[in-house]
Tab-separated table of C-alpha atoms and ligand atoms in Angstrom:
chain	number	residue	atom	x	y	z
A	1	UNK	CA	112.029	108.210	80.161
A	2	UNK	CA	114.052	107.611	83.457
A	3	UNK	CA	112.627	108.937	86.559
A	4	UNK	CA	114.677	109.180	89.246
A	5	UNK	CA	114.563	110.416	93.265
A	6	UNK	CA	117.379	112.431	94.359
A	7	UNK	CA	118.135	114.947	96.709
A	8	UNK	CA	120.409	117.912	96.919
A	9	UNK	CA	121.062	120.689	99.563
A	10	UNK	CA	117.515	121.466	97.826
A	11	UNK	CA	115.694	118.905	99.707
A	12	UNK	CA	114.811	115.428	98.181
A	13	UNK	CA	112.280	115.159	94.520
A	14	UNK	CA	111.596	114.184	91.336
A	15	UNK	CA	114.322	114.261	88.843
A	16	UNK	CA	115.013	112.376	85.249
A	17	UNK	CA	118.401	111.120	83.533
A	18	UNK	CA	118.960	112.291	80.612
A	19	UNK	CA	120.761	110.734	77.771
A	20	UNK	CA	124.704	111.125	79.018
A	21	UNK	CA	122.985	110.475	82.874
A	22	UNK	CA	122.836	113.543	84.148
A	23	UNK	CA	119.971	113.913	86.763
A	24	UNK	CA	117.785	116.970	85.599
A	25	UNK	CA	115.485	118.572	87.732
A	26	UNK	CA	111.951	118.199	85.681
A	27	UNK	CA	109.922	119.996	88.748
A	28	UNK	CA	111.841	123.255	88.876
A	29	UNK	CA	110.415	124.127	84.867
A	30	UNK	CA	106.602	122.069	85.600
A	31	UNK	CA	105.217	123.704	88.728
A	32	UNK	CA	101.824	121.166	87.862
A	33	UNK	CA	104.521	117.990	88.545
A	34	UNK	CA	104.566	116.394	91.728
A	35	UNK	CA	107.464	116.493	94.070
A	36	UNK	CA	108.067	112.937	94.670
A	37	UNK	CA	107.713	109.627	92.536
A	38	UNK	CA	104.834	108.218	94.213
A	39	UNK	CA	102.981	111.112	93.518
A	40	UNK	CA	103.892	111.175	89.647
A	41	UNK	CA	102.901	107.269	89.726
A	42	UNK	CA	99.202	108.378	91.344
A	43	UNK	CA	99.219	111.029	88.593
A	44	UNK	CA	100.230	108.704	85.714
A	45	UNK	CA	102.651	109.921	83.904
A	46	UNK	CA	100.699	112.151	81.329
A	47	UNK	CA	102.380	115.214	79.661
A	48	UNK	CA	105.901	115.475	80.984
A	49	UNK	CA	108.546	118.206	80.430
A	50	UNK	CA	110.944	118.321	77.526
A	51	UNK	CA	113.892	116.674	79.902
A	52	UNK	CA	116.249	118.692	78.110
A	53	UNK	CA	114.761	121.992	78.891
A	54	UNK	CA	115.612	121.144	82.938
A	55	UNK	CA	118.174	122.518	84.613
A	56	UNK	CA	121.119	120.014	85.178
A	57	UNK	CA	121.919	119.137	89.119
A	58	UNK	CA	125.332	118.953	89.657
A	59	UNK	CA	125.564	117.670	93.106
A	60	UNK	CA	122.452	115.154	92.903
A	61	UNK	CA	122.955	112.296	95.004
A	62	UNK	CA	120.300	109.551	94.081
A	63	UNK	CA	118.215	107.635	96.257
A	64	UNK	CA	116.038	104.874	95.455
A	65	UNK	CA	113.793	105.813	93.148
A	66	UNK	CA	111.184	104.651	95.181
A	67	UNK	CA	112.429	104.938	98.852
A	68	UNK	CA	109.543	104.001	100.978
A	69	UNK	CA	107.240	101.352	98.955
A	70	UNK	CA	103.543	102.147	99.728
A	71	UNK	CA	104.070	98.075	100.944
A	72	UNK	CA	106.441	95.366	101.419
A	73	UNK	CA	108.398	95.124	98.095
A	74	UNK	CA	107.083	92.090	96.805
A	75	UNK	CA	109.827	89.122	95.816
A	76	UNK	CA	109.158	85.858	93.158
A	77	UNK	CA	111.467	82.835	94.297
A	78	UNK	CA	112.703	80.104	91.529
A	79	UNK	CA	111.635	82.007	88.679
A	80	UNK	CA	114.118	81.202	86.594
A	81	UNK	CA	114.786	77.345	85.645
A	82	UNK	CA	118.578	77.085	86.154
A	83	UNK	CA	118.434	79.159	89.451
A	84	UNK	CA	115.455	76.680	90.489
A	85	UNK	CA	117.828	73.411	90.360
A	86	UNK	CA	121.099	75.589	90.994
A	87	UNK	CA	118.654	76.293	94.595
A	88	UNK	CA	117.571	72.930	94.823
A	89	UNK	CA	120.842	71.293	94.441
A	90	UNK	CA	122.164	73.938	97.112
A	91	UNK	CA	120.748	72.165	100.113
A	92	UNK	CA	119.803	75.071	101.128
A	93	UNK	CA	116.296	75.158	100.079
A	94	UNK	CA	114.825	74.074	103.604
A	95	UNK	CA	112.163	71.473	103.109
A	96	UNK	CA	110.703	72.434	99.443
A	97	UNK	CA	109.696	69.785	97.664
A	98	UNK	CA	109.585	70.924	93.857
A	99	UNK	CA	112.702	71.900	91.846
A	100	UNK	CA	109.903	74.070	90.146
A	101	UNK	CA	106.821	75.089	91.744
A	102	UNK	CA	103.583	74.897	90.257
A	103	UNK	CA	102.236	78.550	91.146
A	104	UNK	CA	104.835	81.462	92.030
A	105	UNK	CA	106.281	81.430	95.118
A	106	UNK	CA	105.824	84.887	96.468
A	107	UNK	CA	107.216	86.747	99.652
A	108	UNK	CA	108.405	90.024	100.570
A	109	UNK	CA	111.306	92.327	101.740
A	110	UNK	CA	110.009	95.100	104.401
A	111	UNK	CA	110.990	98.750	102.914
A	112	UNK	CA	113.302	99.475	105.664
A	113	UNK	CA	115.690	97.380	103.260
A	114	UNK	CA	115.537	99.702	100.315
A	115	UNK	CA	118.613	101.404	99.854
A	116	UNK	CA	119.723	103.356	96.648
A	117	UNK	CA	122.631	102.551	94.070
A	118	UNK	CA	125.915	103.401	95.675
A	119	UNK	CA	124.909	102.941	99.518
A	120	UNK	CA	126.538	99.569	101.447
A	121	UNK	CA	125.255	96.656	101.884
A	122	UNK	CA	125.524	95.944	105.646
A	123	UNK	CA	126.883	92.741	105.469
A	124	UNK	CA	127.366	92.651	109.030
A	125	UNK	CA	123.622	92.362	110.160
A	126	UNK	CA	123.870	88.723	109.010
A	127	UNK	CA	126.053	87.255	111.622
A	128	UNK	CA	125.850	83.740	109.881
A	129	UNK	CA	128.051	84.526	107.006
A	130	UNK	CA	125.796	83.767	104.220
A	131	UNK	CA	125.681	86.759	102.184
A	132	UNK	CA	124.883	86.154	98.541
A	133	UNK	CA	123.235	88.565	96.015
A	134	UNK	CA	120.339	88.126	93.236
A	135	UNK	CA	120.107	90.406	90.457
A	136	UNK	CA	116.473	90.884	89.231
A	137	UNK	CA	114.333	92.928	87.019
A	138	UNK	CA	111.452	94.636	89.398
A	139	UNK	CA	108.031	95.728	87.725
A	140	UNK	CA	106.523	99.551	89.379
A	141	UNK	CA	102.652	99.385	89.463
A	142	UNK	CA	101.243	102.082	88.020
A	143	UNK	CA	97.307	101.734	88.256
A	144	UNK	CA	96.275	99.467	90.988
A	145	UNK	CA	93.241	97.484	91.238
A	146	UNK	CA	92.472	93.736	92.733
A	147	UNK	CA	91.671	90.678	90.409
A	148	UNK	CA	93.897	92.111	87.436
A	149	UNK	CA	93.499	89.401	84.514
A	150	UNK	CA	96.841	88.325	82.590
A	151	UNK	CA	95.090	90.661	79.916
A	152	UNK	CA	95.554	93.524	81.732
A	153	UNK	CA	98.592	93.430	83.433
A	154	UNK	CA	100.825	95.587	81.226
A	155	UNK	CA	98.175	98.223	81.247
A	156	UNK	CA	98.952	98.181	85.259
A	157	UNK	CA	102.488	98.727	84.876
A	158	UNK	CA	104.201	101.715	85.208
A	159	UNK	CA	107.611	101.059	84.859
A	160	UNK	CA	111.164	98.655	85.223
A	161	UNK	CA	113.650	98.911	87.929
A	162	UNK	CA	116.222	96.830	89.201
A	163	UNK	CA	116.491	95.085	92.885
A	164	UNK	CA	119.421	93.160	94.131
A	165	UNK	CA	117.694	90.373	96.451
A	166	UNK	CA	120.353	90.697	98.979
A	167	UNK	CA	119.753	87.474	100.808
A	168	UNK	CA	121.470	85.862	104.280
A	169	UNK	CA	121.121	82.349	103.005
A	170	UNK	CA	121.785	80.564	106.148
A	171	UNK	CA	118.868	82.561	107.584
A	172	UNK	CA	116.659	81.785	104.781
A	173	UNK	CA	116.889	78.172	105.457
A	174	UNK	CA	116.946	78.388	108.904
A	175	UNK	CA	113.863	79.970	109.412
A	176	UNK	CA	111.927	77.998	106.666
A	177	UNK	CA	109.990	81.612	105.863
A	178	UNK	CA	112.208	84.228	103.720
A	179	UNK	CA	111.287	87.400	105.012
A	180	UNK	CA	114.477	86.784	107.987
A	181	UNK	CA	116.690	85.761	105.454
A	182	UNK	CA	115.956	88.579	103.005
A	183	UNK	CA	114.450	91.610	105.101
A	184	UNK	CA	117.349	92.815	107.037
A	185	UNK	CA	118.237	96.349	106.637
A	186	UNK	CA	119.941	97.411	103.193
A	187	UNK	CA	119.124	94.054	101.638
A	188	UNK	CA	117.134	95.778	98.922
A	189	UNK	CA	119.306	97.814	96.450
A	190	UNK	CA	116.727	99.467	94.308
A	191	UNK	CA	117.727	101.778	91.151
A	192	UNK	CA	119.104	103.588	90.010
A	193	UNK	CA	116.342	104.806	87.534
A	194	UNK	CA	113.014	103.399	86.652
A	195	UNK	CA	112.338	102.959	83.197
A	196	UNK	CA	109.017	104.521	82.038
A	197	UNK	CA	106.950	101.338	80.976
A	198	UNK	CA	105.795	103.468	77.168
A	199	UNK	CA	109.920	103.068	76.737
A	200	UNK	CA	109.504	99.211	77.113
A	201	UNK	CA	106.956	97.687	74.334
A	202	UNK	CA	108.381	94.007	75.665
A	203	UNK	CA	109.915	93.473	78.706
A	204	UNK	CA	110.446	90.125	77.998
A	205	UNK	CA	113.215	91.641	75.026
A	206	UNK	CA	115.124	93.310	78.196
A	207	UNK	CA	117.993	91.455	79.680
A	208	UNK	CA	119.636	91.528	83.092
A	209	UNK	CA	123.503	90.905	84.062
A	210	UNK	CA	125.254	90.630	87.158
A	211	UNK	CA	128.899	90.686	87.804
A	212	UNK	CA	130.959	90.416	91.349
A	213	UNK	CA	133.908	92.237	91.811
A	214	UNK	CA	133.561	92.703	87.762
A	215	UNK	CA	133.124	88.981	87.614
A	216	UNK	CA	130.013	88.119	85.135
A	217	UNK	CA	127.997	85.912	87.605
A	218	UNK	CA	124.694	86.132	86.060
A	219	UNK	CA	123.320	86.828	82.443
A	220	UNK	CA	120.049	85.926	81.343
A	221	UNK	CA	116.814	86.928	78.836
A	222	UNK	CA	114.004	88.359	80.579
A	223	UNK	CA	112.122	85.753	78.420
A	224	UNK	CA	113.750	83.280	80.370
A	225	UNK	CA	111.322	83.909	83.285
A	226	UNK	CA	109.166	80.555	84.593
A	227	UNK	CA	105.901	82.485	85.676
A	228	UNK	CA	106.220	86.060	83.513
A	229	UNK	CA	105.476	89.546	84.638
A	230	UNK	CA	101.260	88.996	83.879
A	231	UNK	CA	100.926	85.836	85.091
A	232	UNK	CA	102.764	87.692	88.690
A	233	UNK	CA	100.250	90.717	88.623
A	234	UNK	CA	97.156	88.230	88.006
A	235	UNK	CA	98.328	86.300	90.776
A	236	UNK	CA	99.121	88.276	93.300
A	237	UNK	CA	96.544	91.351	92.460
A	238	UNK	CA	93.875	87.985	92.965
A	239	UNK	CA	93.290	88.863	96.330
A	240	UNK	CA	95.685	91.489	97.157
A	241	UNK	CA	95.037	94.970	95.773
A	242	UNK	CA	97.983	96.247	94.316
A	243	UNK	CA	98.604	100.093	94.542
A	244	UNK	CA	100.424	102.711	92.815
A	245	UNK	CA	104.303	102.517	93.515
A	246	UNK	CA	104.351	98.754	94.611
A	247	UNK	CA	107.157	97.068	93.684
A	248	UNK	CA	107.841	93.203	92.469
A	249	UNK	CA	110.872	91.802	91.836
A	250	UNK	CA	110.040	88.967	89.713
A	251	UNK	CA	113.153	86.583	90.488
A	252	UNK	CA	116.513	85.909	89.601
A	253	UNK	CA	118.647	83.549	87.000
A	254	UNK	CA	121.373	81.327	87.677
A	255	UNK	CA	124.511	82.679	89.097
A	256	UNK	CA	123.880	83.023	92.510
A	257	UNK	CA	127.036	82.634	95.771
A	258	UNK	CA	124.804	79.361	96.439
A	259	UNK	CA	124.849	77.865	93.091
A	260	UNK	CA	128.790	77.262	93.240
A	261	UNK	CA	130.667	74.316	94.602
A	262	UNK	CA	131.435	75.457	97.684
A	263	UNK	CA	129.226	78.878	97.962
A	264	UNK	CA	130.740	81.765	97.004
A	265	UNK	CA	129.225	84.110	99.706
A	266	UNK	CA	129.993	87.904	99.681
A	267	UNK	CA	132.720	89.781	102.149
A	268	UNK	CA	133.432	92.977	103.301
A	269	UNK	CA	134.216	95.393	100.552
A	270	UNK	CA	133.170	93.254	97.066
A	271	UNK	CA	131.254	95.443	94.655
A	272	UNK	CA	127.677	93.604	93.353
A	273	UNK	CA	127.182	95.886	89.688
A	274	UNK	CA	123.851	94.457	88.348
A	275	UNK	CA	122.787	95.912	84.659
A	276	UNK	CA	119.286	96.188	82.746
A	277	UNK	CA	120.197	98.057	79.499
A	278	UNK	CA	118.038	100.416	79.557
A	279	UNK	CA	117.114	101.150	83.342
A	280	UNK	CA	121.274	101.396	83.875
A	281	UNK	CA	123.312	99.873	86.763
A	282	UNK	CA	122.970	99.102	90.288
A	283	UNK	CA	125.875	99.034	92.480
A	284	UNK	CA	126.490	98.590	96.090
A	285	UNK	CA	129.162	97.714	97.889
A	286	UNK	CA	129.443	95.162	101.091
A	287	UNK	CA	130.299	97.339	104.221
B	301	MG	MG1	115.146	86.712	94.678
């Protein structure tokens, strides 16, 4: 199934696409459902309406289909082995000293950067000209808990959404930490759908693409991940307890502005499409 938030001159809730992606609105024929996707996550998903017996909204506008993360989203660096030495032969990796790290390298985008599929990337708020993008696959947590085992992980997870890492690269370097580079407002596309984890028996078998002004810029296996989507949960649920509706983007493949000879940053007006068969496509457009 694929949940979605949207809003209408109804107010803002709870709706799922349906097969040709129409959002339907699954609370106006459950009355038991909540309202809002955080509360559905807390729920678990349990029984769920026939999505076909929901009225159709015709003027649904989506939002992200989790808008305010109950945390930072968290954010996986050099997951991927050819986007660890594209970064590393970049120069723009400030002072790291592994090509690829021995644990996960894990920091976070504030959730005043979420912004849904369709809104615009404000380019502007980096005054460095450094824009790049980073397609990734981003896990939901459905059950928290604190010390989840590798074992367990998939049990915590209740769905797959896609992020675009929107990152101002000269920031990122020069302020050694990430969250400058990567936290500014609107530099976390999220969306548009997320994909019901029961729908997803592997998510290593799920595959993510990114083009740039309908360039392909980045294609890549799931499978292709360094440190996969258990080994991210153990880790960062060691000491962290993860909640219901926290979101971790778990890195992204080669391909990025930074990994071409010069950079190919992003400008005013290109389109960044990013696509998980599956969840369905993200796009945003540079203001
Ligand atoms: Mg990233």
């Amino acid at each position: 199934m694929r949940l979605v938030t949207f809003t209408d001159g109804m107010g803002t809730r709870l709706g799922a696409l349906d097969a040709a992606g129409q959002v339907r609105d699954i609370t106006a024929i459950d009355s038991a459902l909540p309202r809002d996707m955080l509360g559905l996550i807390a729920r678990g998903l349990g029984r769920m309406p026939a999505i076909n017996d929901a009225p159709v909204v015709s003027e649904a506008r989506l939002l992200a289909p989790i808008p305010r993360t109950p945390k930072n989203v968290f954010c996986v660096g050099k997951n991927y082995h050819e986007h660890a030495k594209e970064f590393a032969g970049s120069g723009f990796d400030g002072g790291a000293k592994d090509v690829v790290p021995p644990y996960p390298v894990v920091f976070s985008k504030p959730h005043t950067s979420i912004i849904a599929t369709g809104e615009p990337i404000l380019g502007h708020l980096d005054p460095t000209g450094g824009l790049d993008y980073e397609g990734e696959l981003a896990v939901v947590i459905g059950q928290g808990g604190r010390g989840i085992s590798k074992g367990d992980a998939l049990k915590h997870v209740f769905g797959y959404t896609i992020i675009n890492d929107v990152t101002a690269r000269h920031l990122q370097k020069r302020h050694s930490q990430w969250v400058l580079g990567k936290g500014l407002d609107s530099f976390c596309p999220m969306g548009p759908a997320i994909l019901t984890a029961d729908d997803v028996p592997d998510p290593t078998a799920l595959t993510l693409t990114t083009w740039v002004n309908g360039e392909r810029r980045q294609h890549a296996p799931v499978s292709d991940l360094i440190f996969d989507i258990p080994t991210l949960i153990e880790a960062i649920s060691a000491a962290i307890t993860l909640e219901p509706g926290d979101v971790i983007a778990t890195g992204t493949p080669a391909g990025v502005g930074i990994g071409f000879a010069p950079p190919r940053f992003l400008a005013s007006g290109d389109v960044v499409r990013i696509e998980v068969p599956g969840i369905g496509v993200l796009e945003n457009r540079v203001a």
